[in-house]
């Protein structure tokens, strides 16, 4: 793991509580492991990591998000989402492939919703011309995919989608 990923993982484990981990597992299911760190701790950890690693460019952000996502721990995956949220201005339409993989794997509204609303929607809104058309074509494909999480992400990511709603 990279230094930045090591920092995030260690911090999230320190912030975790077995009680919160058990509650999260009971609420969200057994497909992932849980450290039991709060959402605030995840956000704070990503913020602290970004302060320590101020020079992260596009490729670093996308690689780190993939590295965080690779281990099936809810808080690590949420940290990947928060990282992408915080650096969405660096993303391009070509990053939708990576995000699609995250959505397909997640299956949890708690991850799909912020990916769609806080990453994909602003990413597409910032695009113009051919990149925007390509991104909209990706959303059209998602909207007809057999994967329910991907269809939901497409719906939530649309400019006229119900971004204000949860789940």
mmCIF file of C-alpha atoms in Angstrom:
data_model
loop_
_atom_site.group_PDB
_atom_site.id
_atom_site.type_symbol
_atom_site.label_atom_id
_atom_site.label_comp_id
_atom_site.label_asym_id
_atom_site.label_seq_id
_atom_site.Cartn_x
_atom_site.Cartn_y
_atom_site.Cartn_z
ATOM 1 C CA UNK A 1 0.000 0.000 0.000
ATOM 2 C CA UNK A 2 1.059 3.553 -0.541
ATOM 3 C CA UNK A 3 1.857 5.864 2.351
ATOM 4 C CA UNK A 4 -1.422 7.719 1.855
ATOM 5 C CA UNK A 5 -3.437 4.494 1.848
ATOM 6 C CA UNK A 6 -1.553 3.190 4.877
ATOM 7 C CA UNK A 7 -2.345 6.423 6.706
ATOM 8 C CA UNK A 8 -6.069 6.212 5.876
ATOM 9 C CA UNK A 9 -6.338 2.537 6.789
ATOM 10 C CA UNK A 10 -4.499 2.894 10.105
ATOM 11 C CA UNK A 11 -6.492 5.991 11.042
ATOM 12 C CA UNK A 12 -9.809 4.331 10.273
ATOM 13 C CA UNK A 13 -8.879 1.289 12.319
ATOM 14 C CA UNK A 14 -7.898 3.523 15.258
ATOM 15 C CA UNK A 15 -11.180 5.429 14.967
ATOM 16 C CA UNK A 16 -13.224 2.240 14.827
ATOM 17 C CA UNK A 17 -15.281 0.635 17.530
ATOM 18 C CA UNK A 18 -16.387 -2.982 17.622
ATOM 19 C CA UNK A 19 -19.884 -1.882 18.699
ATOM 20 C CA UNK A 20 -20.305 0.438 15.684
ATOM 21 C CA UNK A 21 -18.841 -2.286 13.463
ATOM 22 C CA UNK A 22 -21.432 -4.793 14.676
ATOM 23 C CA UNK A 23 -24.242 -2.255 14.244
ATOM 24 C CA UNK A 24 -23.098 -1.412 10.717
ATOM 25 C CA UNK A 25 -22.881 -5.078 9.784
ATOM 26 C CA UNK A 26 -26.394 -5.705 11.124
ATOM 27 C CA UNK A 27 -27.749 -2.685 9.210
ATOM 28 C CA UNK A 28 -25.805 -2.960 5.946
ATOM 29 C CA UNK A 29 -25.165 -6.677 5.641
ATOM 30 C CA UNK A 30 -22.316 -9.134 5.678
ATOM 31 C CA UNK A 31 -20.830 -8.555 2.226
ATOM 32 C CA UNK A 32 -18.133 -6.292 3.670
ATOM 33 C CA UNK A 33 -16.083 -6.001 6.797
ATOM 34 C CA UNK A 34 -16.474 -2.999 9.086
ATOM 35 C CA UNK A 35 -13.978 -1.110 11.232
ATOM 36 C CA UNK A 36 -16.728 0.758 13.019
ATOM 37 C CA UNK A 37 -15.409 4.251 12.253
ATOM 38 C CA UNK A 38 -17.983 7.025 12.022
ATOM 39 C CA UNK A 39 -18.687 8.942 8.819
ATOM 40 C CA UNK A 40 -17.154 11.999 10.476
ATOM 41 C CA UNK A 41 -13.988 10.028 11.205
ATOM 42 C CA UNK A 42 -13.816 8.883 7.575
ATOM 43 C CA UNK A 43 -14.206 12.454 6.310
ATOM 44 C CA UNK A 44 -11.670 13.770 8.809
ATOM 45 C CA UNK A 45 -9.178 11.059 7.920
ATOM 46 C CA UNK A 46 -9.400 11.847 4.200
ATOM 47 C CA UNK A 47 -9.061 15.570 4.953
ATOM 48 C CA UNK A 48 -5.965 14.911 7.093
ATOM 49 C CA UNK A 49 -4.458 12.657 4.440
ATOM 50 C CA UNK A 50 -4.982 15.331 1.775
ATOM 51 C CA UNK A 51 -3.221 17.864 4.011
ATOM 52 C CA UNK A 52 -0.258 15.504 4.367
ATOM 53 C CA UNK A 53 -0.186 14.743 0.644
ATOM 54 C CA UNK A 54 -0.979 18.092 -0.945
ATOM 55 C CA UNK A 55 0.640 17.241 -4.266
ATOM 56 C CA UNK A 56 -1.761 14.457 -5.313
ATOM 57 C CA UNK A 57 -2.681 14.879 -8.981
ATOM 58 C CA UNK A 58 -5.412 13.169 -10.999
ATOM 59 C CA UNK A 59 -3.603 9.860 -11.431
ATOM 60 C CA UNK A 60 -2.678 9.769 -7.740
ATOM 61 C CA UNK A 61 -6.280 10.408 -6.676
ATOM 62 C CA UNK A 62 -7.715 7.739 -8.945
ATOM 63 C CA UNK A 63 -5.019 5.210 -8.004
ATOM 64 C CA UNK A 64 -5.530 5.879 -4.298
ATOM 65 C CA UNK A 65 -9.305 5.544 -4.611
ATOM 66 C CA UNK A 66 -8.785 2.178 -6.319
ATOM 67 C CA UNK A 67 -6.310 1.094 -3.658
ATOM 68 C CA UNK A 68 -8.731 2.019 -0.879
ATOM 69 C CA UNK A 69 -11.622 0.275 -2.652
ATOM 70 C CA UNK A 70 -9.678 -2.938 -3.286
ATOM 71 C CA UNK A 71 -10.027 -4.163 0.300
ATOM 72 C CA UNK A 72 -13.676 -5.027 1.088
ATOM 73 C CA UNK A 73 -14.020 -2.841 4.176
ATOM 74 C CA UNK A 74 -16.924 -0.392 4.240
ATOM 75 C CA UNK A 75 -14.981 2.505 5.768
ATOM 76 C CA UNK A 76 -12.143 2.167 3.248
ATOM 77 C CA UNK A 77 -14.643 2.229 0.414
ATOM 78 C CA UNK A 78 -16.399 5.214 1.932
ATOM 79 C CA UNK A 79 -12.984 6.913 2.186
ATOM 80 C CA UNK A 80 -12.506 6.274 -1.556
ATOM 81 C CA UNK A 81 -15.852 7.973 -2.212
ATOM 82 C CA UNK A 82 -14.970 10.924 0.037
ATOM 83 C CA UNK A 83 -11.613 11.253 -1.729
ATOM 84 C CA UNK A 84 -13.326 11.396 -5.121
ATOM 85 C CA UNK A 85 -15.901 13.867 -3.764
ATOM 86 C CA UNK A 86 -13.171 16.148 -2.505
ATOM 87 C CA UNK A 87 -11.259 16.104 -5.794
ATOM 88 C CA UNK A 88 -14.103 15.791 -8.302
ATOM 89 C CA UNK A 89 -12.760 18.822 -10.199
ATOM 90 C CA UNK A 90 -9.736 16.718 -11.210
ATOM 91 C CA UNK A 91 -11.855 13.929 -12.700
ATOM 92 C CA UNK A 92 -12.781 13.457 -16.352
ATOM 93 C CA UNK A 93 -15.304 11.428 -18.310
ATOM 94 C CA UNK A 94 -12.731 8.629 -18.658
ATOM 95 C CA UNK A 95 -12.957 8.118 -14.879
ATOM 96 C CA UNK A 96 -16.527 6.900 -15.233
ATOM 97 C CA UNK A 97 -15.178 3.422 -16.019
ATOM 98 C CA UNK A 98 -13.511 3.224 -12.598
ATOM 99 C CA UNK A 99 -16.602 4.634 -10.902
ATOM 100 C CA UNK A 100 -18.776 2.116 -12.739
ATOM 101 C CA UNK A 101 -16.702 -0.671 -11.242
ATOM 102 C CA UNK A 102 -17.144 0.800 -7.775
ATOM 103 C CA UNK A 103 -20.917 1.049 -8.224
ATOM 104 C CA UNK A 104 -21.167 -2.500 -9.570
ATOM 105 C CA UNK A 105 -19.204 -3.880 -6.615
ATOM 106 C CA UNK A 106 -20.800 -1.817 -3.871
ATOM 107 C CA UNK A 107 -24.437 -2.837 -3.948
ATOM 108 C CA UNK A 108 -25.008 -0.498 -0.995
ATOM 109 C CA UNK A 109 -27.073 2.665 -1.250
ATOM 110 C CA UNK A 110 -24.719 4.189 1.342
ATOM 111 C CA UNK A 111 -21.946 4.040 -1.275
ATOM 112 C CA UNK A 112 -23.916 4.295 -4.540
ATOM 113 C CA UNK A 113 -25.792 7.447 -3.539
ATOM 114 C CA UNK A 114 -22.741 9.615 -2.743
ATOM 115 C CA UNK A 115 -20.887 8.267 -5.784
ATOM 116 C CA UNK A 116 -23.782 9.239 -8.041
ATOM 117 C CA UNK A 117 -24.830 12.506 -6.422
ATOM 118 C CA UNK A 118 -21.511 13.906 -5.216
ATOM 119 C CA UNK A 119 -19.073 12.500 -7.786
ATOM 120 C CA UNK A 120 -20.749 11.567 -11.073
ATOM 121 C CA UNK A 121 -23.327 14.380 -11.212
ATOM 122 C CA UNK A 122 -20.844 17.236 -10.631
ATOM 123 C CA UNK A 123 -18.268 15.552 -12.874
ATOM 124 C CA UNK A 124 -20.748 15.480 -15.764
ATOM 125 C CA UNK A 125 -22.064 18.973 -15.021
ATOM 126 C CA UNK A 126 -18.537 20.354 -15.433
ATOM 127 C CA UNK A 127 -18.014 18.713 -18.830
ATOM 128 C CA UNK A 128 -18.681 20.335 -22.177
ATOM 129 C CA UNK A 129 -18.704 19.269 -25.806
ATOM 130 C CA UNK A 130 -17.574 15.792 -26.793
ATOM 131 C CA UNK A 131 -16.518 14.717 -23.259
ATOM 132 C CA UNK A 132 -20.022 15.610 -22.002
ATOM 133 C CA UNK A 133 -21.667 13.663 -24.819
ATOM 134 C CA UNK A 134 -19.494 10.637 -24.047
ATOM 135 C CA UNK A 135 -20.342 10.860 -20.347
ATOM 136 C CA UNK A 136 -24.057 11.113 -21.089
ATOM 137 C CA UNK A 137 -23.766 8.048 -23.332
ATOM 138 C CA UNK A 138 -22.220 6.196 -20.396
ATOM 139 C CA UNK A 139 -25.164 7.209 -18.194
ATOM 140 C CA UNK A 140 -27.569 6.021 -20.882
ATOM 141 C CA UNK A 141 -25.823 2.651 -20.891
ATOM 142 C CA UNK A 142 -25.934 2.497 -17.092
ATOM 143 C CA UNK A 143 -29.659 3.279 -17.143
ATOM 144 C CA UNK A 144 -30.330 0.068 -19.085
ATOM 145 C CA UNK A 145 -27.846 -2.205 -17.336
ATOM 146 C CA UNK A 146 -29.113 -5.313 -15.502
ATOM 147 C CA UNK A 147 -27.255 -4.147 -12.377
ATOM 148 C CA UNK A 148 -29.776 -2.313 -10.165
ATOM 149 C CA UNK A 149 -27.086 -0.236 -8.446
ATOM 150 C CA UNK A 150 -25.821 1.013 -11.792
ATOM 151 C CA UNK A 151 -29.351 1.899 -12.936
ATOM 152 C CA UNK A 152 -29.903 3.793 -9.692
ATOM 153 C CA UNK A 153 -26.598 5.637 -10.076
ATOM 154 C CA UNK A 154 -27.596 6.688 -13.598
ATOM 155 C CA UNK A 155 -30.930 7.973 -12.342
ATOM 156 C CA UNK A 156 -29.374 9.878 -9.438
ATOM 157 C CA UNK A 157 -26.608 11.352 -11.617
ATOM 158 C CA UNK A 158 -28.892 12.962 -14.188
ATOM 159 C CA UNK A 159 -29.216 16.749 -14.104
ATOM 160 C CA UNK A 160 -32.960 16.272 -13.650
ATOM 161 C CA UNK A 161 -32.541 13.334 -11.263
ATOM 162 C CA UNK A 162 -33.754 13.308 -7.670
ATOM 163 C CA UNK A 163 -30.381 14.136 -6.104
ATOM 164 C CA UNK A 164 -32.025 15.506 -2.998
ATOM 165 C CA UNK A 165 -33.540 12.126 -2.108
ATOM 166 C CA UNK A 166 -31.806 9.419 -0.106
ATOM 167 C CA UNK A 167 -32.043 5.764 -1.125
#
